[in-house]
PDB file of C-alpha atoms in Angstrom:
ATOM      1  CA  UNK A   1     -10.383  34.359  -1.794  1.00 48.00           C
ATOM      2  CA  UNK A   2     -12.535  32.095   0.288  1.00 47.00           C
ATOM      3  CA  UNK A   3     -12.164  34.539   3.232  1.00 42.00           C
ATOM      4  CA  UNK A   4     -13.278  37.358   1.129  1.00 40.00           C
ATOM      5  CA  UNK A   5     -16.663  35.602  -0.024  1.00 37.00           C
ATOM      6  CA  UNK A   6     -17.470  34.653   3.337  1.00 37.00           C
ATOM      7  CA  UNK A   7     -17.140  38.264   4.439  1.00 36.00           C
ATOM      8  CA  UNK A   8     -19.241  39.457   1.964  1.00 35.00           C
ATOM      9  CA  UNK A   9     -21.784  36.997   2.704  1.00 36.00           C
ATOM     10  CA  UNK A  10     -21.810  37.589   6.123  1.00 37.00           C
ATOM     11  CA  UNK A  11     -22.051  41.345   5.239  1.00 38.00           C
ATOM     12  CA  UNK A  12     -25.087  40.616   3.051  1.00 35.00           C
ATOM     13  CA  UNK A  13     -26.800  38.656   5.537  1.00 36.00           C
ATOM     14  CA  UNK A  14     -26.266  41.790   8.356  1.00 36.00           C
ATOM     15  CA  UNK A  15     -27.867  44.019   5.787  1.00 34.00           C
ATOM     16  CA  UNK A  16     -30.757  42.008   5.421  1.00 32.00           C
ATOM     17  CA  UNK A  17     -31.600  41.512   9.108  1.00 32.00           C
ATOM     18  CA  UNK A  18     -30.810  45.157   9.616  1.00 34.00           C
ATOM     19  CA  UNK A  19     -33.087  46.269   7.115  1.00 34.00           C
ATOM     20  CA  UNK A  20     -35.647  43.916   8.706  1.00 39.00           C
ATOM     21  CA  UNK A  21     -38.778  42.490   6.647  1.00 42.00           C
ATOM     22  CA  UNK A  22     -39.856  43.155   3.099  1.00 39.00           C
ATOM     23  CA  UNK A  23     -43.422  44.951   3.198  1.00 40.00           C
ATOM     24  CA  UNK A  24     -45.581  45.890   0.069  1.00 42.00           C
ATOM     25  CA  UNK A  25     -48.218  47.497   2.243  1.00 51.00           C
ATOM     26  CA  UNK A  26     -49.127  47.911   5.923  1.00 52.00           C
ATOM     27  CA  UNK A  27     -48.836  44.989   8.213  1.00 53.00           C
ATOM     28  CA  UNK A  28     -50.488  46.632  10.888  1.00 56.00           C
ATOM     29  CA  UNK A  29     -53.718  44.774  10.028  1.00 64.00           C
ATOM     30  CA  UNK A  30     -55.966  47.878   9.027  1.00 76.00           C
ATOM     31  CA  UNK A  31     -59.075  45.478   8.414  1.00 87.00           C
ATOM     32  CA  UNK A  32     -61.497  48.009   6.425  1.00 88.00           C
ATOM     33  CA  UNK A  33     -62.079  46.047   3.171  1.00 91.00           C
ATOM     34  CA  UNK A  34     -59.788  48.160   0.966  1.00 92.00           C
ATOM     35  CA  UNK A  35     -57.130  45.734   0.305  1.00 94.00           C
ATOM     36  CA  UNK A  36     -54.312  47.956   2.370  1.00 93.00           C
ATOM     37  CA  UNK A  37     -52.853  44.995   4.382  1.00 94.00           C
ATOM     38  CA  UNK A  38     -49.726  43.430   3.436  1.00 95.00           C
ATOM     39  CA  UNK A  39     -48.036  40.162   3.784  1.00 96.00           C
ATOM     40  CA  UNK A  40     -48.583  38.707   7.285  1.00 97.00           C
ATOM     41  CA  UNK A  41     -50.538  41.390   8.347  1.00 95.00           C
ATOM     42  CA  UNK A  42     -53.808  40.762  10.535  1.00 96.00           C
ATOM     43  CA  UNK A  43     -57.206  40.453   8.421  1.00 96.00           C
ATOM     44  CA  UNK A  44     -60.750  39.745   8.828  1.00 96.00           C
ATOM     45  CA  UNK A  45     -61.559  38.589   5.248  1.00 95.00           C
ATOM     46  CA  UNK A  46     -59.423  38.642   1.992  1.00 97.00           C
ATOM     47  CA  UNK A  47     -60.938  42.265   1.203  1.00 96.00           C
ATOM     48  CA  UNK A  48     -58.370  43.289   3.598  1.00 95.00           C
ATOM     49  CA  UNK A  49     -55.135  42.125   1.687  1.00 96.00           C
ATOM     50  CA  UNK A  50     -53.294  43.597  -0.768  1.00 96.00           C
ATOM     51  CA  UNK A  51     -53.809  42.020  -4.405  1.00 97.00           C
ATOM     52  CA  UNK A  52     -52.580  38.542  -4.854  1.00 97.00           C
ATOM     53  CA  UNK A  53     -52.821  37.591  -1.073  1.00 98.00           C
ATOM     54  CA  UNK A  54     -56.084  36.283   1.086  1.00 98.00           C
ATOM     55  CA  UNK A  55     -57.082  36.141   4.602  1.00 97.00           C
ATOM     56  CA  UNK A  56     -55.676  32.820   5.843  1.00 98.00           C
ATOM     57  CA  UNK A  57     -58.587  31.239   7.498  1.00 98.00           C
ATOM     58  CA  UNK A  58     -56.426  29.583  10.321  1.00 98.00           C
ATOM     59  CA  UNK A  59     -54.101  32.548  11.084  1.00 98.00           C
ATOM     60  CA  UNK A  60     -56.422  35.302   9.945  1.00 97.00           C
ATOM     61  CA  UNK A  61     -53.098  36.834   8.256  1.00 97.00           C
ATOM     62  CA  UNK A  62     -53.091  37.815   4.678  1.00 97.00           C
ATOM     63  CA  UNK A  63     -50.776  35.053   2.810  1.00 98.00           C
ATOM     64  CA  UNK A  64     -49.958  34.369  -0.503  1.00 98.00           C
ATOM     65  CA  UNK A  65     -50.274  30.840  -0.521  1.00 98.00           C
ATOM     66  CA  UNK A  66     -51.058  28.119   2.241  1.00 96.00           C
ATOM     67  CA  UNK A  67     -47.760  27.247   2.827  1.00 97.00           C
ATOM     68  CA  UNK A  68     -46.566  31.037   3.953  1.00 97.00           C
ATOM     69  CA  UNK A  69     -45.480  31.249   7.463  1.00 96.00           C
ATOM     70  CA  UNK A  70     -46.491  34.184   9.375  1.00 97.00           C
ATOM     71  CA  UNK A  71     -45.076  35.651  12.744  1.00 95.00           C
ATOM     72  CA  UNK A  72     -47.443  35.372  15.844  1.00 96.00           C
ATOM     73  CA  UNK A  73     -49.997  36.270  17.093  1.00 96.00           C
ATOM     74  CA  UNK A  74     -52.544  34.080  15.033  1.00 97.00           C
ATOM     75  CA  UNK A  75     -56.197  34.081  15.436  1.00 98.00           C
ATOM     76  CA  UNK A  76     -55.663  29.732  15.726  1.00 98.00           C
ATOM     77  CA  UNK A  77     -59.290  29.186  14.514  1.00 98.00           C
ATOM     78  CA  UNK A  78     -60.317  25.834  14.557  1.00 98.00           C
ATOM     79  CA  UNK A  79     -62.427  24.919  12.531  1.00 98.00           C
ATOM     80  CA  UNK A  80     -61.105  27.220   9.743  1.00 98.00           C
ATOM     81  CA  UNK A  81     -62.576  30.807   9.552  1.00 98.00           C
ATOM     82  CA  UNK A  82     -63.654  31.206   6.231  1.00 98.00           C
ATOM     83  CA  UNK A  83     -64.533  34.527   4.555  1.00 97.00           C
ATOM     84  CA  UNK A  84     -68.175  33.468   4.060  1.00 97.00           C
ATOM     85  CA  UNK A  85     -68.224  33.133   7.654  1.00 97.00           C
ATOM     86  CA  UNK A  86     -69.138  36.017  10.244  1.00 96.00           C
ATOM     87  CA  UNK A  87     -65.733  36.539  12.048  1.00 95.00           C
ATOM     88  CA  UNK A  88     -67.662  36.940  15.218  1.00 96.00           C
ATOM     89  CA  UNK A  89     -68.814  33.524  14.955  1.00 97.00           C
ATOM     90  CA  UNK A  90     -65.678  31.852  14.183  1.00 97.00           C
ATOM     91  CA  UNK A  91     -63.981  29.728  17.473  1.00 98.00           C
ATOM     92  CA  UNK A  92     -60.502  31.015  17.404  1.00 98.00           C
ATOM     93  CA  UNK A  93     -58.055  30.473  20.400  1.00 98.00           C
ATOM     94  CA  UNK A  94     -56.732  33.929  20.218  1.00 98.00           C
ATOM     95  CA  UNK A  95     -58.857  36.180  22.459  1.00 97.00           C
ATOM     96  CA  UNK A  96     -58.423  39.240  20.493  1.00 96.00           C
ATOM     97  CA  UNK A  97     -60.091  37.641  17.556  1.00 96.00           C
ATOM     98  CA  UNK A  98     -61.872  39.333  16.350  1.00 96.00           C
ATOM     99  CA  UNK A  99     -62.810  42.510  18.052  1.00 94.00           C
ATOM    100  CA  UNK A 100     -59.471  43.578  18.800  1.00 94.00           C
ATOM    101  CA  UNK A 101     -57.619  42.094  16.178  1.00 95.00           C
ATOM    102  CA  UNK A 102     -57.063  44.952  13.686  1.00 89.00           C
ATOM    103  CA  UNK A 103     -56.649  48.839  14.324  1.00 77.00           C
TER     104      UNK A 103
END
């Protein structure tokens, strides 16, 4: 019985890995202000993100909370680049932000 449970658990984990990340919308970072960018997609402001998400002022990725981790690349903005700021005036370490950040 333990072996069966272990094998089922491994099969479930393998299926989740093979399926890849679950996405609610585009993660490519459209950045057109229509709320089409999904979880961890690159954004210039919160209007780019799907409902319930906002553009993290540090990573410039769509997140549901400040504790949500996202994959690289990140914009790495210091100080934080809030929505009320012009993205061109932000000090972000990633050279692709903002001009080559979105597609």
